[in-house]
Amino acid sequence: MNSNRSKLRFCLIPSLLALALAAAEAFAAEIPLRAFTASYNLYQGGMHVAHSELSLRREGDSWHWRMTTKPRSVYAWFIRKRPVNETRFARTADGFRLLEISITDEKRPQQQEAASFDWANARLSVMRKGKRRELPLDREVYDYQSIHLLAAQMTRDGLRGRSFDFYHKGKLVGAQINSGGTGHVVVQGKRLEANIYEQVTTRSRAKIKYYYDVDNPMLPLRIERLESGETSSLMTLRQVDWKL
């Protein structure tokens, strides 16, 4: 009997070690989430029209993106919108999942768009322009802010492209994001190396190009929205404040 117990212990030890190593590797492979606040210049058609601020912070068991945009100087006279975009998400065993999206306006808080994700029942509930609708959740979903998480995952895994559903104006549209390799971006006179990604969505001719800091893969250094026949827009990083 004692001999059998000894054999059992010796059989279990390698298995337990293997599980421990697998868990350690999975933990090490997790994308580190670090709170920060970054400010940007926003250009429309080559004109510096607004300032934007993007922040990431932890709230209990979830994380929260928040982006605000305010027109600058004389543009404040004829640009009335003050959008506030908020995205809440949680880390999962294999990545991230959106929980809530909220889009409001500082001057018109009653004009609100909200989306709530019920992954257990694979349903998305949306309230937009006073109308409520439900949509099925068939695959992973990202929006304009959580896309930074997907880019970081692709960088970690060395992936060249990913297909997903993109949340836009209360709808889910098919999208693809592809790696464009590396390049350089000048921020406050410093030349920084960047990972480049390009996103396209169905039913849209616009392309969005992202440049991420190599050392901080969720920090966008530059975002370009390129539209055929229309005015393009550009966001460039001014400064970032890391909250440790």
mmCIF file of C-alpha atoms in Angstrom:
data_model
loop_
_atom_site.group_PDB
_atom_site.id
_atom_site.type_symbol
_atom_site.label_atom_id
_atom_site.label_comp_id
_atom_site.label_asym_id
_atom_site.label_seq_id
_atom_site.Cartn_x
_atom_site.Cartn_y
_atom_site.Cartn_z
ATOM 1 C CA MET A 1 0.000 0.000 0.000
ATOM 2 C CA ASN A 2 2.751 2.453 0.956
ATOM 3 C CA SER A 3 4.554 1.624 -2.266
ATOM 4 C CA ASN A 4 1.433 2.467 -4.296
ATOM 5 C CA ARG A 5 1.018 5.767 -2.469
ATOM 6 C CA SER A 6 4.637 6.650 -3.170
ATOM 7 C CA LYS A 7 4.190 5.879 -6.835
ATOM 8 C CA LEU A 8 1.055 8.041 -6.906
ATOM 9 C CA ARG A 9 2.926 10.941 -5.317
ATOM 10 C CA PHE A 10 5.754 10.643 -7.821
ATOM 11 C CA CYS A 11 3.219 10.597 -10.694
ATOM 12 C CA LEU A 12 1.419 13.652 -9.368
ATOM 13 C CA ILE A 13 4.538 15.771 -8.853
ATOM 14 C CA PRO A 14 5.410 16.127 -12.584
ATOM 15 C CA SER A 15 1.757 16.877 -13.393
ATOM 16 C CA LEU A 16 1.509 19.541 -10.716
ATOM 17 C CA LEU A 17 4.784 21.067 -11.858
ATOM 18 C CA ALA A 18 3.533 21.144 -15.431
ATOM 19 C CA LEU A 19 0.323 22.883 -14.351
ATOM 20 C CA ALA A 20 2.266 25.387 -12.279
ATOM 21 C CA LEU A 21 4.593 26.160 -15.183
ATOM 22 C CA ALA A 22 1.649 26.543 -17.569
ATOM 23 C CA ALA A 23 -0.071 28.921 -15.164
ATOM 24 C CA ALA A 24 3.137 30.912 -14.742
ATOM 25 C CA GLU A 25 3.593 31.154 -18.512
ATOM 26 C CA ALA A 26 -0.019 32.265 -18.981
ATOM 27 C CA PHE A 27 0.393 34.922 -16.284
ATOM 28 C CA ALA A 28 3.644 36.117 -17.825
ATOM 29 C CA ALA A 29 1.941 36.362 -21.226
ATOM 30 C CA GLU A 30 -0.785 38.654 -19.901
ATOM 31 C CA ILE A 31 -0.766 42.159 -21.294
ATOM 32 C CA PRO A 32 0.171 44.500 -18.428
ATOM 33 C CA LEU A 33 -2.502 47.131 -17.808
ATOM 34 C CA ARG A 34 -1.097 50.409 -16.556
ATOM 35 C CA ALA A 35 -3.139 53.494 -15.747
ATOM 36 C CA PHE A 36 -2.313 56.659 -17.681
ATOM 37 C CA THR A 37 -3.685 59.952 -18.993
ATOM 38 C CA ALA A 38 -2.556 61.173 -22.405
ATOM 39 C CA SER A 39 -3.320 64.457 -24.178
ATOM 40 C CA TYR A 40 -3.467 64.876 -27.958
ATOM 41 C CA ASN A 41 -3.731 67.516 -30.653
ATOM 42 C CA LEU A 42 -6.575 66.920 -33.095
ATOM 43 C CA TYR A 43 -6.228 68.100 -36.695
ATOM 44 C CA GLN A 44 -8.963 68.237 -39.311
ATOM 45 C CA GLY A 45 -7.894 68.874 -42.871
ATOM 46 C CA GLY A 46 -4.520 70.084 -41.631
ATOM 47 C CA MET A 47 -6.021 72.578 -39.148
ATOM 48 C CA HIS A 48 -5.474 72.199 -35.399
ATOM 49 C CA VAL A 49 -9.105 72.263 -34.279
ATOM 50 C CA ALA A 50 -9.239 70.560 -30.873
ATOM 51 C CA HIS A 51 -7.524 68.918 -27.914
ATOM 52 C CA SER A 52 -8.330 65.363 -26.795
ATOM 53 C CA GLU A 53 -7.570 63.456 -23.624
ATOM 54 C CA LEU A 54 -7.453 59.670 -23.332
ATOM 55 C CA SER A 55 -7.220 57.897 -19.986
ATOM 56 C CA LEU A 56 -7.125 54.326 -18.717
ATOM 57 C CA ARG A 57 -7.793 53.509 -15.088
ATOM 58 C CA ARG A 58 -8.883 50.624 -12.905
ATOM 59 C CA GLU A 59 -12.292 50.533 -11.215
ATOM 60 C CA GLY A 60 -12.642 47.542 -8.892
ATOM 61 C CA ASP A 61 -12.592 44.351 -10.965
ATOM 62 C CA SER A 62 -12.840 46.175 -14.296
ATOM 63 C CA TRP A 63 -10.941 48.783 -16.305
ATOM 64 C CA HIS A 64 -12.187 51.996 -17.816
ATOM 65 C CA TRP A 65 -11.229 53.981 -20.928
ATOM 66 C CA ARG A 66 -12.345 57.607 -21.144
ATOM 67 C CA MET A 67 -11.838 60.071 -23.970
ATOM 68 C CA THR A 68 -12.883 63.717 -24.121
ATOM 69 C CA THR A 69 -12.521 66.208 -26.968
ATOM 70 C CA LYS A 70 -12.813 69.983 -26.789
ATOM 71 C CA PRO A 71 -12.396 72.508 -29.627
ATOM 72 C CA ARG A 72 -9.621 75.064 -29.242
ATOM 73 C CA SER A 73 -9.375 78.789 -29.856
ATOM 74 C CA VAL A 74 -11.723 80.258 -32.451
ATOM 75 C CA TYR A 75 -13.007 76.785 -33.458
ATOM 76 C CA ALA A 76 -14.993 76.693 -30.211
ATOM 77 C CA TRP A 77 -17.360 79.246 -31.769
ATOM 78 C CA PHE A 78 -18.654 76.920 -34.459
ATOM 79 C CA ILE A 79 -17.814 73.415 -33.175
ATOM 80 C CA ARG A 80 -20.506 72.761 -30.606
ATOM 81 C CA LYS A 81 -19.818 69.136 -29.752
ATOM 82 C CA ARG A 82 -17.915 68.145 -26.598
ATOM 83 C CA PRO A 83 -17.987 64.317 -26.891
ATOM 84 C CA VAL A 84 -17.227 62.067 -23.935
ATOM 85 C CA ASN A 85 -16.612 58.426 -24.843
ATOM 86 C CA GLU A 86 -16.338 55.821 -22.081
ATOM 87 C CA THR A 87 -15.634 52.104 -22.375
ATOM 88 C CA ARG A 88 -15.570 49.611 -19.500
ATOM 89 C CA PHE A 89 -13.990 46.191 -19.933
ATOM 90 C CA ALA A 90 -12.710 43.214 -17.943
ATOM 91 C CA ARG A 91 -9.791 40.870 -18.339
ATOM 92 C CA THR A 92 -10.684 37.259 -19.173
ATOM 93 C CA ALA A 93 -8.687 34.032 -19.328
ATOM 94 C CA ASP A 94 -7.986 34.534 -23.035
ATOM 95 C CA GLY A 95 -7.999 38.305 -23.396
ATOM 96 C CA PHE A 96 -10.524 41.086 -22.741
ATOM 97 C CA ARG A 97 -14.281 41.577 -23.018
ATOM 98 C CA LEU A 98 -16.295 44.766 -23.272
ATOM 99 C CA LEU A 99 -18.858 45.382 -20.527
ATOM 100 C CA GLU A 100 -20.316 48.813 -21.268
ATOM 101 C CA ILE A 101 -19.979 51.689 -23.728
ATOM 102 C CA SER A 102 -21.283 55.197 -23.061
ATOM 103 C CA ILE A 103 -21.195 58.188 -25.424
ATOM 104 C CA THR A 104 -22.409 61.566 -24.213
ATOM 105 C CA ASP A 105 -21.828 65.273 -24.794
ATOM 106 C CA GLU A 106 -20.739 67.683 -22.073
ATOM 107 C CA LYS A 107 -23.180 70.323 -23.375
ATOM 108 C CA ARG A 108 -26.020 67.891 -24.113
ATOM 109 C CA PRO A 109 -25.870 65.150 -21.448
ATOM 110 C CA GLN A 110 -29.403 64.031 -22.295
ATOM 111 C CA GLN A 111 -28.237 62.951 -25.754
ATOM 112 C CA GLN A 112 -26.727 59.685 -24.652
ATOM 113 C CA GLU A 113 -25.802 56.452 -26.375
ATOM 114 C CA ALA A 114 -25.258 53.379 -24.243
ATOM 115 C CA ALA A 115 -24.413 49.746 -24.909
ATOM 116 C CA SER A 116 -24.399 46.876 -22.407
ATOM 117 C CA PHE A 117 -22.759 43.519 -23.139
ATOM 118 C CA ASP A 118 -24.276 40.294 -21.749
ATOM 119 C CA TRP A 119 -21.722 37.672 -22.723
ATOM 120 C CA ALA A 120 -23.402 34.897 -20.717
ATOM 121 C CA ASN A 121 -26.449 35.150 -22.986
ATOM 122 C CA ALA A 122 -24.568 36.443 -26.049
ATOM 123 C CA ARG A 123 -26.708 39.587 -26.283
ATOM 124 C CA LEU A 124 -25.907 43.268 -26.767
ATOM 125 C CA SER A 125 -28.412 45.859 -25.559
ATOM 126 C CA VAL A 126 -28.167 49.299 -27.192
ATOM 127 C CA MET A 127 -29.927 52.592 -26.463
ATOM 128 C CA ARG A 128 -29.348 55.219 -29.145
ATOM 129 C CA LYS A 129 -31.401 58.285 -30.096
ATOM 130 C CA GLY A 130 -34.149 57.190 -27.726
ATOM 131 C CA LYS A 131 -34.510 53.775 -29.345
ATOM 132 C CA ARG A 132 -33.582 50.459 -27.764
ATOM 133 C CA ARG A 133 -32.481 47.395 -29.665
ATOM 134 C CA GLU A 134 -30.820 44.060 -28.991
ATOM 135 C CA LEU A 135 -28.190 42.385 -31.119
ATOM 136 C CA PRO A 136 -26.581 38.941 -30.966
ATOM 137 C CA LEU A 137 -22.957 38.640 -29.915
ATOM 138 C CA ASP A 138 -21.363 36.190 -32.334
ATOM 139 C CA ARG A 139 -17.666 36.950 -31.803
ATOM 140 C CA GLU A 140 -15.308 39.348 -30.047
ATOM 141 C CA VAL A 141 -16.218 43.045 -30.184
ATOM 142 C CA TYR A 142 -14.065 46.172 -29.978
ATOM 143 C CA ASP A 143 -14.775 49.884 -30.225
ATOM 144 C CA TYR A 144 -12.684 53.001 -30.895
ATOM 145 C CA GLN A 145 -10.983 52.767 -27.497
ATOM 146 C CA SER A 146 -10.730 49.059 -26.787
ATOM 147 C CA ILE A 147 -9.117 48.555 -30.202
ATOM 148 C CA HIS A 148 -5.890 49.525 -28.420
ATOM 149 C CA LEU A 149 -6.182 46.295 -26.401
ATOM 150 C CA LEU A 150 -6.491 44.214 -29.570
ATOM 151 C CA ALA A 151 -3.414 45.850 -31.095
ATOM 152 C CA ALA A 152 -1.440 45.061 -27.932
ATOM 153 C CA GLN A 153 -2.559 41.418 -28.073
ATOM 154 C CA MET A 154 -1.497 41.167 -31.712
ATOM 155 C CA THR A 155 1.900 42.622 -30.896
ATOM 156 C CA ARG A 156 2.344 40.124 -28.054
ATOM 157 C CA ASP A 157 1.282 37.152 -30.202
ATOM 158 C CA GLY A 158 3.054 38.265 -33.380
ATOM 159 C CA LEU A 159 -0.194 38.200 -35.401
ATOM 160 C CA ARG A 160 -0.396 39.865 -38.802
ATOM 161 C CA GLY A 161 -4.183 40.297 -38.910
ATOM 162 C CA ARG A 162 -7.421 39.780 -36.970
ATOM 163 C CA SER A 163 -11.102 39.873 -37.895
ATOM 164 C CA PHE A 164 -13.698 41.035 -35.355
ATOM 165 C CA ASP A 165 -16.947 42.959 -34.893
ATOM 166 C CA PHE A 166 -16.615 46.712 -34.440
ATOM 167 C CA TYR A 167 -19.134 48.748 -32.442
ATOM 168 C CA HIS A 168 -20.119 51.891 -34.343
ATOM 169 C CA LYS A 169 -23.233 54.047 -33.849
ATOM 170 C CA GLY A 170 -25.264 51.337 -32.163
ATOM 171 C CA LYS A 171 -24.376 48.623 -34.669
ATOM 172 C CA LEU A 172 -21.865 45.826 -35.021
ATOM 173 C CA VAL A 173 -19.972 45.872 -38.312
ATOM 174 C CA GLY A 174 -17.360 43.467 -39.594
ATOM 175 C CA ALA A 175 -13.805 44.770 -39.354
ATOM 176 C CA GLN A 176 -10.224 43.747 -39.992
ATOM 177 C CA ILE A 177 -7.022 45.061 -38.461
ATOM 178 C CA ASN A 178 -3.640 44.304 -40.007
ATOM 179 C CA SER A 179 -0.078 44.864 -38.880
ATOM 180 C CA GLY A 180 1.913 47.380 -40.871
ATOM 181 C CA GLY A 181 5.236 46.564 -39.255
ATOM 182 C CA THR A 182 7.193 49.248 -37.434
ATOM 183 C CA GLY A 183 7.991 52.876 -38.130
ATOM 184 C CA HIS A 184 8.855 56.096 -36.312
ATOM 185 C CA VAL A 185 6.812 58.946 -34.865
ATOM 186 C CA VAL A 186 8.142 62.287 -33.617
ATOM 187 C CA VAL A 187 6.671 63.307 -30.236
ATOM 188 C CA GLN A 188 7.805 66.565 -28.620
ATOM 189 C CA GLY A 189 10.944 66.500 -30.739
ATOM 190 C CA LYS A 190 11.765 62.887 -29.879
ATOM 191 C CA ARG A 191 11.833 60.180 -32.560
ATOM 192 C CA LEU A 192 10.058 57.119 -31.162
ATOM 193 C CA GLU A 193 9.752 53.645 -32.643
ATOM 194 C CA ALA A 194 6.151 52.550 -33.193
ATOM 195 C CA ASN A 195 4.130 49.453 -34.045
ATOM 196 C CA ILE A 196 1.772 50.286 -36.918
ATOM 197 C CA TYR A 197 -1.714 48.856 -37.490
ATOM 198 C CA GLU A 198 -4.374 49.627 -40.077
ATOM 199 C CA GLN A 199 -8.095 49.029 -39.587
ATOM 200 C CA VAL A 200 -10.828 48.749 -42.210
ATOM 201 C CA THR A 201 -14.549 48.121 -41.723
ATOM 202 C CA THR A 202 -17.248 46.866 -44.031
ATOM 203 C CA ARG A 203 -19.454 49.456 -45.745
ATOM 204 C CA SER A 204 -16.854 52.158 -45.210
ATOM 205 C CA ARG A 205 -14.057 53.433 -47.402
ATOM 206 C CA ALA A 206 -12.290 55.014 -44.444
ATOM 207 C CA LYS A 207 -9.111 53.516 -43.018
ATOM 208 C CA ILE A 208 -7.754 54.120 -39.545
ATOM 209 C CA LYS A 209 -4.016 53.899 -38.993
ATOM 210 C CA TYR A 210 -2.618 53.495 -35.481
ATOM 211 C CA TYR A 211 0.947 54.046 -34.266
ATOM 212 C CA TYR A 212 1.704 52.516 -30.840
ATOM 213 C CA ASP A 213 4.682 53.035 -28.564
ATOM 214 C CA VAL A 214 6.895 49.932 -28.772
ATOM 215 C CA ASP A 215 7.631 50.041 -25.024
ATOM 216 C CA ASN A 216 3.968 50.712 -24.106
ATOM 217 C CA PRO A 217 1.892 48.847 -26.734
ATOM 218 C CA MET A 218 -1.473 50.260 -25.602
ATOM 219 C CA LEU A 219 -0.374 53.899 -25.848
ATOM 220 C CA PRO A 220 -1.305 55.416 -29.240
ATOM 221 C CA LEU A 221 1.304 57.917 -30.386
ATOM 222 C CA ARG A 222 -0.607 58.873 -33.512
ATOM 223 C CA ILE A 223 -3.989 57.992 -35.043
ATOM 224 C CA GLU A 224 -4.856 58.819 -38.657
ATOM 225 C CA ARG A 225 -8.311 58.518 -40.172
ATOM 226 C CA LEU A 226 -7.988 58.452 -43.946
ATOM 227 C CA GLU A 227 -11.139 58.983 -45.987
ATOM 228 C CA SER A 228 -11.324 58.881 -49.767
ATOM 229 C CA GLY A 229 -12.664 62.154 -51.131
ATOM 230 C CA GLU A 230 -13.255 63.568 -47.637
ATOM 231 C CA THR A 231 -11.266 65.535 -45.102
ATOM 232 C CA SER A 232 -8.916 63.311 -43.119
ATOM 233 C CA SER A 233 -8.302 63.684 -39.391
ATOM 234 C CA LEU A 234 -5.185 63.211 -37.286
ATOM 235 C CA MET A 235 -4.467 62.818 -33.564
ATOM 236 C CA THR A 236 -0.921 63.297 -32.306
ATOM 237 C CA LEU A 237 0.351 62.731 -28.771
ATOM 238 C CA ARG A 238 1.365 65.812 -26.789
ATOM 239 C CA GLN A 239 2.254 64.253 -23.436
ATOM 240 C CA VAL A 240 1.435 61.303 -21.200
ATOM 241 C CA ASP A 241 1.140 61.041 -17.415
ATOM 242 C CA TRP A 242 1.621 57.539 -15.990
ATOM 243 C CA LYS A 243 -0.261 56.838 -12.760
ATOM 244 C CA LEU A 244 1.670 54.116 -10.994
#
